[in-house]
Coordinates of N, CA and C in Angstrom, one line a residue:
Chain A
G1 N -6.3 -8.5 22.9 CA -7.2 -9.2 22.1 C -7.1 -8.9 20.7
A2 N -7.9 -9.5 19.8 CA -8.0 -9.3 18.4 C -6.7 -9.7 17.7
V3 N -6.3 -10.9 17.9 CA -5.1 -11.5 17.2 C -5.5 -12.4 16.1
V4 N -4.8 -12.1 15.0 CA -5.1 -12.9 13.8 C -3.8 -13.6 13.3
S5 N -3.8 -14.9 13.1 CA -2.6 -15.6 12.6 C -2.8 -16.1 11.2
Q6 N -1.7 -16.3 10.5 CA -1.7 -16.9 9.2 C -0.6 -18.0 9.2
H7 N -0.9 -19.0 8.4 CA 0.0 -20.1 8.2 C -0.1 -20.6 6.8
P8 N 1.0 -20.8 6.1 CA 2.4 -20.6 6.6 C 2.8 -19.1 6.4
S9 N 3.9 -18.7 7.0 CA 4.4 -17.4 6.8 C 5.1 -17.2 5.5
R10 N 5.7 -18.3 5.0 CA 6.4 -18.3 3.7 C 6.1 -19.7 3.0
V11 N 5.9 -19.6 1.7 CA 5.8 -20.9 1.0 C 6.4 -20.7 -0.4
I12 N 7.1 -21.7 -0.8 CA 7.7 -21.8 -2.1 C 7.1 -23.0 -2.8
C13 N 6.6 -22.8 -4.0 CA 6.0 -23.9 -4.7 C 6.4 -23.9 -6.2
K14 N 6.2 -25.0 -6.8 CA 6.4 -25.1 -8.3 C 5.2 -24.7 -9.0
S15 N 5.5 -24.2 -10.2 CA 4.4 -23.7 -11.1 C 3.5 -24.9 -11.4
G16 N 2.2 -24.6 -11.3 CA 1.2 -25.6 -11.6 C 0.6 -26.3 -10.4
T17 N 1.2 -26.1 -9.2 CA 0.7 -26.7 -8.0 C -0.2 -25.8 -7.3
S18 N -0.9 -26.3 -6.3 CA -1.8 -25.5 -5.5 C -1.3 -25.3 -4.1
V19 N -1.6 -24.1 -3.6 CA -1.1 -23.7 -2.2 C -2.3 -23.3 -1.4
K20 N -2.4 -23.7 -0.1 CA -3.4 -23.3 0.8 C -2.8 -22.5 1.9
I21 N -3.5 -21.3 2.1 CA -3.1 -20.4 3.2 C -4.2 -20.3 4.2
E22 N -3.9 -20.5 5.5 CA -4.9 -20.4 6.5 C -4.8 -19.1 7.3
C23 N -6.0 -18.6 7.6 CA -6.1 -17.4 8.4 C -7.0 -17.7 9.6
R24 N -6.5 -17.5 10.8 CA -7.3 -17.8 12.0 C -7.4 -16.5 12.9
S25 N -8.6 -16.3 13.4 CA -8.8 -15.3 14.5 C -8.6 -16.1 15.8
L26 N -7.6 -15.7 16.6 CA -7.3 -16.5 17.8 C -8.1 -16.3 19.0
D27 N -8.6 -15.1 19.2 CA -9.2 -14.7 20.4 C -10.6 -14.0 20.2
F28 N -11.1 -14.2 19.0 CA -12.5 -13.6 18.8 C -13.1 -14.4 17.6
Q29 N -14.4 -14.3 17.5 CA -15.1 -14.9 16.4 C -15.3 -13.8 15.3
A30 N -14.9 -14.2 14.1 CA -14.9 -13.3 13.0 C -16.0 -13.7 12.1
T31 N -17.0 -12.8 12.0 CA -18.1 -13.1 11.0 C -17.6 -12.8 9.6
T32 N -16.7 -11.9 9.5 CA -16.2 -11.6 8.1 C -14.7 -11.6 8.1
M33 N -14.2 -12.2 7.1 CA -12.7 -12.2 6.8 C -12.4 -11.7 5.5
F34 N -11.3 -11.0 5.3 CA -10.9 -10.4 4.1 C -9.6 -10.9 3.6
W35 N -9.4 -11.0 2.3 CA -8.1 -11.4 1.8 C -7.5 -10.3 0.9
Y36 N -6.3 -9.9 1.1 CA -5.6 -8.9 0.4 C -4.4 -9.4 -0.2
R37 N -3.9 -8.7 -1.2 CA -2.6 -8.9 -1.9 C -1.8 -7.6 -1.9
Q38 N -0.6 -7.8 -1.5 CA 0.3 -6.6 -1.4 C 1.5 -6.8 -2.3
F39 N 1.6 -6.0 -3.3 CA 2.8 -6.0 -4.2 C 3.9 -5.2 -3.6
P40 N 5.2 -5.5 -3.9 CA 6.3 -4.8 -3.3 C 6.1 -3.2 -3.4
K41 N 6.3 -2.6 -2.3 CA 6.3 -1.1 -2.2 C 4.9 -0.6 -2.7
Q42 N 3.9 -1.4 -2.6 CA 2.6 -0.9 -3.0 C 1.6 -1.1 -1.8
S43 N 0.4 -0.6 -2.0 CA -0.6 -0.8 -0.9 C -1.3 -2.1 -1.0
L44 N -2.2 -2.3 -0.1 CA -3.0 -3.6 -0.1 C -4.2 -3.4 -1.0
M45 N -4.3 -4.5 -1.8 CA -5.5 -4.6 -2.7 C -6.4 -5.7 -2.3
L46 N -7.7 -5.3 -2.0 CA -8.6 -6.3 -1.6 C -8.9 -7.3 -2.7
M47 N -8.8 -8.6 -2.4 CA -9.1 -9.6 -3.3 C -10.6 -10.1 -3.2
A48 N -11.0 -10.4 -1.9 CA -12.3 -10.9 -1.7 C -12.7 -10.8 -0.2
T49 N -14.0 -10.8 0.0 CA -14.6 -10.8 1.3 C -15.3 -12.0 1.6
S50 N -15.1 -12.6 2.7 CA -15.9 -13.9 3.0 C -16.6 -13.8 4.3
N51 N -17.8 -14.2 4.3 CA -18.7 -14.3 5.5 C -18.8 -15.7 5.9
E52 N -18.8 -16.0 7.1 CA -18.8 -17.4 7.6 C -20.1 -18.1 7.1
G53 N -19.8 -19.2 6.5 CA -20.9 -20.0 6.0 C -21.5 -19.7 4.6
S54 N -20.9 -18.6 4.0 CA -21.5 -18.3 2.7 C -20.3 -18.1 1.7
K55 N -20.7 -17.9 0.4 CA -19.7 -17.8 -0.6 C -19.0 -16.4 -0.5
A56 N -17.7 -16.4 -0.9 CA -17.0 -15.2 -0.9 C -17.4 -14.3 -2.0
T57 N -17.2 -13.0 -1.7 CA -17.5 -12.0 -2.7 C -16.1 -11.5 -3.3
Y58 N -15.9 -11.6 -4.5 CA -14.6 -11.3 -5.1 C -14.6 -9.9 -5.7
E59 N -13.5 -9.3 -5.7 CA -13.4 -8.0 -6.3 C -13.2 -8.1 -7.8
Q60 N -13.5 -7.1 -8.5 CA -13.4 -7.1 -10.0 C -12.0 -7.5 -10.4
G61 N -11.9 -8.4 -11.3 CA -10.6 -8.7 -11.8 C -9.9 -9.9 -11.1
V62 N -10.5 -10.3 -10.0 CA -9.9 -11.5 -9.3 C -10.6 -12.8 -9.7
E63 N -9.9 -13.7 -10.1 CA -10.4 -15.0 -10.6 C -10.9 -15.9 -9.5
K64 N -12.2 -16.1 -9.4 CA -12.7 -16.9 -8.3 C -12.3 -18.4 -8.4
D65 N -12.1 -18.8 -9.6 CA -11.7 -20.2 -9.8 C -10.2 -20.4 -9.5
K66 N -9.5 -19.4 -9.5 CA -8.0 -19.5 -9.2 C -7.7 -19.3 -7.7
F67 N -8.5 -18.4 -7.1 CA -8.3 -18.1 -5.7 C -9.5 -18.5 -5.0
L68 N -9.5 -19.8 -4.5 CA -10.6 -20.3 -3.8 C -10.6 -20.0 -2.3
I69 N -11.7 -19.4 -1.8 CA -11.8 -19.0 -0.5 C -12.9 -19.8 0.2
N70 N -12.5 -20.3 1.4 CA -13.5 -21.0 2.2 C -13.5 -20.4 3.6
H71 N -14.7 -20.1 4.2 CA -14.8 -19.5 5.5 C -15.8 -20.4 6.3
A72 N -15.2 -21.6 6.7 CA -16.1 -22.7 7.2 C -16.5 -22.5 8.6
S73 N -15.7 -21.7 9.4 CA -16.0 -21.4 10.8 C -15.8 -20.0 11.1
L74 N -16.2 -19.6 12.3 CA -16.0 -18.2 12.8 C -14.6 -17.9 13.1
T75 N -13.7 -18.8 13.0 CA -12.3 -18.5 13.4 C -11.3 -18.9 12.3
L76 N -11.8 -19.4 11.2 CA -10.9 -19.9 10.1 C -11.4 -19.6 8.8
S77 N -10.5 -19.0 8.0 CA -10.7 -18.9 6.5 C -9.5 -19.4 5.8
T78 N -9.7 -20.0 4.6 CA -8.6 -20.4 3.9 C -8.6 -19.8 2.5
L79 N -7.4 -19.6 1.9 CA -7.3 -19.1 0.6 C -6.4 -20.2 -0.1
T80 N -6.9 -20.7 -1.2 CA -6.2 -21.7 -2.0 C -5.9 -21.1 -3.3
V81 N -4.6 -21.0 -3.6 CA -4.2 -20.5 -5.0 C -4.0 -21.8 -5.8
T82 N -4.9 -21.9 -6.8 CA -4.8 -23.1 -7.6 C -4.0 -22.9 -8.8
S83 N -3.3 -24.0 -9.3 CA -2.4 -23.9 -10.5 C -1.6 -22.7 -10.5
A84 N -0.8 -22.5 -9.4 CA -0.1 -21.3 -9.2 C 0.9 -21.1 -10.4
H85 N 1.1 -19.8 -10.7 CA 2.1 -19.4 -11.7 C 3.0 -18.3 -11.1
P86 N 4.2 -18.1 -11.7 CA 5.1 -17.1 -11.1 C 4.5 -15.7 -10.9
E87 N 3.5 -15.4 -11.7 CA 2.9 -14.0 -11.5 C 2.0 -14.0 -10.3
D88 N 1.7 -15.2 -9.7 CA 0.9 -15.2 -8.5 C 1.8 -15.0 -7.2
S89 N 3.1 -14.9 -7.5 CA 4.0 -14.6 -6.4 C 3.7 -13.3 -5.8
S90 N 3.5 -13.3 -4.5 CA 3.1 -12.0 -3.8 C 3.0 -12.2 -2.3
F91 N 2.6 -11.2 -1.6 CA 2.4 -11.2 -0.2 C 0.9 -11.2 0.0
Y92 N 0.4 -12.2 0.6 CA -1.1 -12.4 0.8 C -1.4 -12.1 2.3
I93 N -2.3 -11.2 2.6 CA -2.6 -10.8 3.9 C -4.1 -11.0 4.2
C94 N -4.4 -11.6 5.3 CA -5.9 -11.7 5.7 C -6.2 -10.7 6.8
S95 N -7.4 -10.4 6.9 CA -7.9 -9.7 8.1 C -9.2 -10.2 8.5
A96 N -9.6 -9.9 9.7 CA -10.8 -10.5 10.3 C -11.5 -9.4 11.1
S97 N -12.8 -9.4 11.1 CA -13.6 -8.5 11.9 C -14.8 -9.2 12.6
R98 N -15.1 -8.7 13.8 CA -16.2 -9.4 14.5 C -17.5 -9.2 13.8
L99 N -17.8 -8.0 13.4 CA -19.0 -7.8 12.6 C -18.7 -7.2 11.3
A100 N -19.6 -7.2 10.4 CA -19.4 -6.9 9.0 C -18.7 -5.5 8.8
Q101 N -19.0 -4.5 9.5 CA -18.5 -3.2 9.3 C -17.6 -2.7 10.5
D102 N -17.1 -3.7 11.2 CA -16.3 -3.3 12.4 C -14.8 -3.2 11.9
T103 N -14.0 -2.9 12.9 CA -12.6 -2.8 12.7 C -12.0 -4.1 12.2
Q104 N -11.1 -4.0 11.2 CA -10.4 -5.2 10.7 C -9.1 -5.3 11.4
Y105 N -8.8 -6.6 11.8 CA -7.5 -6.9 12.4 C -6.8 -7.8 11.5
F106 N -5.5 -7.4 11.3 CA -4.7 -8.1 10.2 C -3.8 -9.2 10.7
G107 N -3.6 -10.2 9.8 CA -2.7 -11.2 10.1 C -1.3 -10.8 9.6
P108 N -0.3 -11.6 9.9 CA 1.1 -11.2 9.6 C 1.5 -11.4 8.1
G109 N 0.6 -12.0 7.3 CA 0.9 -12.2 5.9 C 1.6 -13.5 5.6
T110 N 1.4 -13.9 4.3 CA 2.1 -15.1 3.8 C 2.8 -14.7 2.5
R111 N 4.1 -14.9 2.5 CA 4.8 -14.6 1.2 C 4.9 -15.9 0.4
L112 N 4.2 -15.8 -0.8 CA 4.2 -16.9 -1.7 C 5.2 -16.7 -2.9
T113 N 6.0 -17.6 -3.1 CA 6.9 -17.6 -4.3 C 6.7 -18.8 -5.1
V114 N 6.3 -18.6 -6.4 CA 6.1 -19.6 -7.3 C 7.2 -19.7 -8.3
L115 N 7.9 -20.9 -8.4 CA 9.0 -21.0 -9.2 C 8.7 -21.5 -10.6
Chain B
A1 N -11.9 8.5 -10.5 CA -12.1 7.3 -9.8 C -12.1 7.5 -8.3
Q2 N -12.9 6.7 -7.6 CA -13.0 6.8 -6.2 C -11.7 6.3 -5.6
S3 N -11.1 7.1 -4.6 CA -9.8 6.7 -4.2 C -9.5 7.2 -2.8
V4 N -8.4 6.8 -2.3 CA -7.8 7.3 -1.0 C -6.4 7.8 -1.4
S5 N -6.1 9.0 -1.1 CA -4.8 9.6 -1.5 C -4.0 9.9 -0.2
Q6 N -2.7 9.5 -0.2 CA -1.8 9.9 0.8 C -0.7 10.7 0.1
H7 N -0.5 11.9 0.5 CA 0.2 12.9 -0.3 C 1.7 12.6 -0.3
N8 N 2.2 12.1 0.8 CA 3.7 11.9 0.9 C 4.0 10.4 0.8
H9 N 4.9 10.0 -0.1 CA 5.2 8.6 -0.1 C 6.4 8.3 0.8
H10 N 7.3 9.3 1.0 CA 8.4 9.1 1.9 C 8.5 10.4 2.7
V11 N 8.7 10.2 4.0 CA 9.0 11.3 4.9 C 10.2 11.0 5.8
I12 N 11.1 11.9 5.9 CA 12.3 11.7 6.8 C 12.3 12.8 7.8
L13 N 12.3 12.5 9.1 CA 12.3 13.4 10.2 C 13.4 13.1 11.2
S14 N 13.8 14.1 11.9 CA 14.6 13.9 13.1 C 13.8 13.7 14.3
E15 N 14.4 13.0 15.3 CA 13.6 12.7 16.5 C 13.2 14.1 17.1
A16 N 12.0 14.1 17.7 CA 11.4 15.2 18.3 C 10.7 16.2 17.4
A17 N 10.8 15.9 16.1 CA 10.1 16.8 15.1 C 8.6 16.4 15.1
S18 N 7.8 17.3 14.7 CA 6.4 17.1 14.6 C 6.1 16.4 13.3
L19 N 5.0 15.6 13.3 CA 4.6 14.8 12.1 C 3.2 15.1 11.7
E20 N 3.0 15.3 10.4 CA 1.6 15.3 9.9 C 1.6 14.6 8.6
L21 N 0.8 13.5 8.5 CA 0.7 12.8 7.3 C -0.7 13.0 6.7
G22 N -0.8 13.4 5.5 CA -2.1 13.7 4.9 C -2.8 12.5 4.3
C23 N -4.1 12.6 4.4 CA -5.0 11.5 3.8 C -6.2 12.2 3.3
N24 N -6.5 12.0 2.1 CA -7.8 12.5 1.5 C -8.5 11.4 0.8
Y25 N -9.8 11.5 0.8 CA -10.6 10.4 0.1 C -11.7 11.1 -0.7
S26 N -12.2 10.3 -1.6 CA -13.2 10.9 -2.6 C -14.6 10.3 -2.5
Y27 N -14.8 9.6 -1.4 CA -16.2 9.0 -1.2 C -17.1 10.0 -0.4
G28 N -18.3 10.2 -0.9 CA -19.2 11.1 -0.2 C -20.0 10.3 0.8
G29 N -20.7 11.0 1.7 CA -21.6 10.3 2.6 C -20.8 9.8 3.8
T30 N -21.4 8.8 4.5 CA -20.8 8.3 5.7 C -19.6 7.3 5.4
V31 N -18.6 7.6 6.1 CA -17.4 6.8 6.0 C -16.8 6.4 7.4
N32 N -16.2 5.3 7.5 CA -15.4 4.9 8.6 C -13.9 5.1 8.2
L33 N -13.1 5.7 9.0 CA -11.7 6.0 8.7 C -10.8 5.4 9.6
F34 N -9.6 5.0 9.1 CA -8.6 4.3 9.9 C -7.2 4.7 9.5
W35 N -6.3 4.6 10.4 CA -4.9 4.7 10.2 C -4.3 3.4 10.7
Y36 N -3.5 2.7 9.9 CA -2.8 1.5 10.3 C -1.3 1.8 10.2
V37 N -0.5 1.1 11.0 CA 0.9 1.2 10.9 C 1.5 -0.2 10.7
Q38 N 2.6 -0.2 9.9 CA 3.3 -1.5 9.7 C 4.8 -1.2 10.0
Y39 N 5.2 -1.7 11.1 CA 6.6 -1.6 11.5 C 7.4 -2.6 10.7
P40 N 8.7 -2.4 10.5 CA 9.5 -3.3 9.7 C 9.4 -4.7 10.1
G41 N 9.0 -5.6 9.2 CA 8.9 -7.0 9.5 C 7.7 -7.4 10.3
Q42 N 6.8 -6.5 10.5 CA 5.6 -6.8 11.3 C 4.4 -6.6 10.5
H43 N 3.2 -7.1 11.1 CA 2.0 -6.9 10.4 C 1.3 -5.6 10.6
L44 N 0.3 -5.3 9.9 CA -0.5 -4.1 10.1 C -1.1 -4.0 11.4
Q45 N -1.0 -2.9 12.1 CA -1.6 -2.7 13.4 C -2.4 -1.4 13.3
L46 N -3.6 -1.5 14.0 CA -4.5 -0.3 14.1 C -3.9 0.8 15.0
L47 N -3.8 2.0 14.4 CA -3.3 3.1 15.2 C -4.5 3.8 15.8
L48 N -5.5 4.1 15.0 CA -6.7 4.8 15.5 C -7.8 4.6 14.4
K49 N -9.0 5.0 14.8 CA -10.1 4.9 13.9 C -11.1 6.0 14.2
Y50 N -11.9 6.3 13.2 CA -13.0 7.2 13.4 C -14.3 6.6 12.8
F51 N -15.3 6.5 13.7 CA -16.6 6.0 13.2 C -17.6 7.2 13.3
S52 N -17.6 7.9 14.4 CA -18.6 9.0 14.6 C -18.2 9.7 15.8
G53 N -18.8 10.9 16.1 CA -18.5 11.6 17.3 C -17.4 12.7 17.1
D54 N -16.6 12.8 18.2 CA -15.6 13.8 18.2 C -14.7 13.6 17.0
P55 N -14.5 14.6 16.1 CA -13.7 14.4 14.9 C -12.2 14.3 15.2
L56 N -11.8 14.7 16.4 CA -10.4 14.6 16.8 C -10.2 13.3 17.6
V57 N -9.5 12.3 17.0 CA -9.4 11.0 17.5 C -8.0 10.8 18.1
K58 N -8.0 10.2 19.3 CA -6.7 9.9 19.9 C -6.4 8.4 19.7
G59 N -5.2 8.1 19.3 CA -4.8 6.7 19.1 C -3.7 6.3 20.0
I60 N -3.1 5.1 19.7 CA -2.0 4.6 20.5 C -0.7 5.4 20.2
K61 N 0.2 5.3 21.1 CA 1.6 5.8 21.0 C 1.6 7.3 20.7
G62 N 0.6 8.1 21.2 CA 0.7 9.5 21.0 C 0.2 10.0 19.7
F63 N -0.3 9.2 18.9 CA -0.9 9.6 17.6 C -2.3 10.1 17.7
E64 N -2.7 11.1 16.9 CA -4.0 11.5 16.8 C -4.3 11.9 15.3
A65 N -5.6 11.9 15.0 CA -6.0 12.3 13.7 C -7.3 13.1 13.7
E66 N -7.4 14.0 12.8 CA -8.6 14.9 12.7 C -9.4 14.6 11.5
F67 N -10.7 14.3 11.6 CA -11.6 14.2 10.5 C -12.2 15.5 10.2
I68 N -11.9 16.0 9.0 CA -12.6 17.2 8.5 C -13.4 16.9 7.3
K69 N -14.7 16.8 7.6 CA -15.7 16.3 6.6 C -15.7 17.2 5.3
S70 N -15.6 18.5 5.5 CA -15.7 19.4 4.4 C -14.5 19.3 3.5
K71 N -13.4 18.8 4.0 CA -12.2 18.6 3.2 C -11.9 17.2 2.8
F72 N -12.8 16.3 3.2 CA -12.7 14.8 2.9 C -11.3 14.4 3.4
S73 N -10.9 14.9 4.6 CA -9.5 14.6 5.0 C -9.5 13.9 6.4
F74 N -8.4 13.2 6.6 CA -8.3 12.5 7.9 C -6.7 12.4 8.1
N75 N -6.2 13.5 8.5 CA -4.7 13.6 8.6 C -4.2 13.1 10.0
L76 N -3.1 12.4 9.9 CA -2.5 11.8 11.1 C -1.4 12.8 11.7
R77 N -1.4 12.9 13.0 CA -0.4 13.8 13.6 C 0.2 13.2 14.8
K78 N 1.5 13.7 15.1 CA 2.1 13.3 16.3 C 3.0 14.5 16.6
P79 N 3.0 15.1 17.8 CA 3.7 16.3 18.1 C 5.2 16.1 18.1
S80 N 5.7 14.9 18.5 CA 7.1 14.7 18.7 C 7.4 13.2 18.4
V81 N 8.0 13.0 17.2 CA 8.3 11.6 16.8 C 9.5 11.0 17.5
Q82 N 9.5 9.7 17.5 CA 10.7 8.9 18.1 C 11.2 8.0 17.0
W83 N 12.4 7.6 17.2 CA 13.1 6.7 16.3 C 12.2 5.4 16.0
S84 N 11.5 5.0 17.1 CA 10.7 3.8 17.0 C 9.4 4.0 16.2
D85 N 9.2 5.2 15.8 CA 8.0 5.5 14.9 C 8.3 5.2 13.4
T86 N 9.6 4.8 13.2 CA 9.9 4.5 11.8 C 9.1 3.3 11.3
A87 N 8.3 3.5 10.3 CA 7.4 2.5 9.8 C 6.7 3.0 8.6
E88 N 5.8 2.2 8.1 CA 4.9 2.6 7.0 C 3.5 2.8 7.5
Y89 N 2.9 3.9 7.1 CA 1.6 4.3 7.6 C 0.6 4.3 6.5
F90 N -0.5 3.6 6.7 CA -1.6 3.5 5.7 C -2.9 4.1 6.2
C91 N -3.5 4.9 5.4 CA -4.8 5.5 5.7 C -5.8 4.5 4.9
A92 N -6.9 4.3 5.6 CA -7.9 3.4 4.9 C -9.3 3.9 5.2
V93 N -10.2 3.7 4.2 CA -11.5 4.3 4.3 C -12.5 3.1 4.0
N94 N -13.6 3.0 4.8 CA -14.7 2.1 4.5 C -15.8 3.0 4.1
P95 N -16.1 3.0 2.8 CA -17.2 3.9 2.3 C -18.6 3.3 2.5
L96 N -19.1 3.4 3.7 CA -20.3 2.8 4.1 C -21.5 3.2 3.2
S97 N -21.6 4.4 2.8 CA -22.7 4.9 2.1 C -22.9 4.3 0.8
R98 N -21.9 3.8 0.2 CA -22.0 3.2 -1.1 C -22.3 1.7 -1.0
G99 N -22.7 1.3 0.2 CA -23.0 -0.1 0.4 C -21.9 -1.1 0.5
Y100 N -20.7 -0.5 0.5 CA -19.5 -1.3 0.6 C -19.3 -1.8 2.0
N101 N -18.6 -2.9 2.1 CA -18.1 -3.3 3.4 C -16.7 -3.7 3.2
K102 N -15.8 -2.8 2.9 CA -14.4 -3.1 2.7 C -13.6 -1.9 2.9
L103 N -12.3 -2.1 3.1 CA -11.4 -1.0 3.2 C -10.7 -0.7 1.9
I104 N -10.6 0.6 1.6 CA -9.9 1.1 0.5 C -8.6 1.8 1.1
F105 N -7.5 1.2 0.7 CA -6.2 1.7 1.3 C -5.6 2.8 0.4
G106 N -4.9 3.7 1.1 CA -4.0 4.6 0.4 C -2.7 3.9 0.1
A107 N -1.9 4.6 -0.7 CA -0.6 3.9 -1.1 C 0.4 3.8 0.0
G108 N 0.2 4.4 1.1 CA 1.1 4.3 2.2 C 2.1 5.4 2.2
T109 N 2.6 5.8 3.4 CA 3.7 6.7 3.6 C 4.8 6.1 4.4
R110 N 6.0 6.0 3.9 CA 7.1 5.4 4.6 C 7.8 6.5 5.4
L111 N 7.8 6.4 6.7 CA 8.4 7.4 7.6 C 9.7 6.8 8.1
A112 N 10.7 7.6 8.0 CA 12.0 7.3 8.6 C 12.4 8.4 9.6
V113 N 12.6 8.0 10.8 CA 13.0 8.9 11.9 C 14.5 8.7 12.3
H114 N 15.3 9.7 12.1 CA 16.7 9.6 12.5 C 16.9 10.1 13.9
P115 N 17.8 9.4 14.6 CA 18.1 9.8 16.0 C 18.8 11.2 16.0

């Protein structure tokens, strides 16, 4: 149990376009989902925390208008990178937990390349 | 600054050698502690976690970790590593007492086990 999927696994887009990444908890209901960004050979940096049905809480320095997060159901959260630029190229990882302070289960990640 | 420190960035061992990976954190009060592993090309998987109780925690694949509150440490150990343990290991802390509900990750330790 506790499987989290992400789609797509890889995406290449042109600068200025928007990209949507989906995160799904496949076999449990996730009240809280998290979005991370991982730079090459570095650790995971939390971008935002989303609770089902409410607005996401963004970490300091993360532009909420650029990284739109929606957590519309207990099994789905989406991250939309709006007006993407090459510096947004990165590995984006989501995680999900049943309860707010419970164990987080991670998705496989999405590699975004902005040309 | 509040942080999670993993002392070794790269560790190289021969099969059957013993492993200890250090993790220290700087958050006071109640914390939840985790070790995650990321095998090559795969997503983060939970190795073990500590919420409360016995400070010696057993995880999957023969790993264990010991929470020493006075040292703010949560070191990961395995008595005899295998080639299949080659992976990157991340220590993570949820600093509950600060009102946070998020994981702060260490920089990771890349372990290479040679046959």
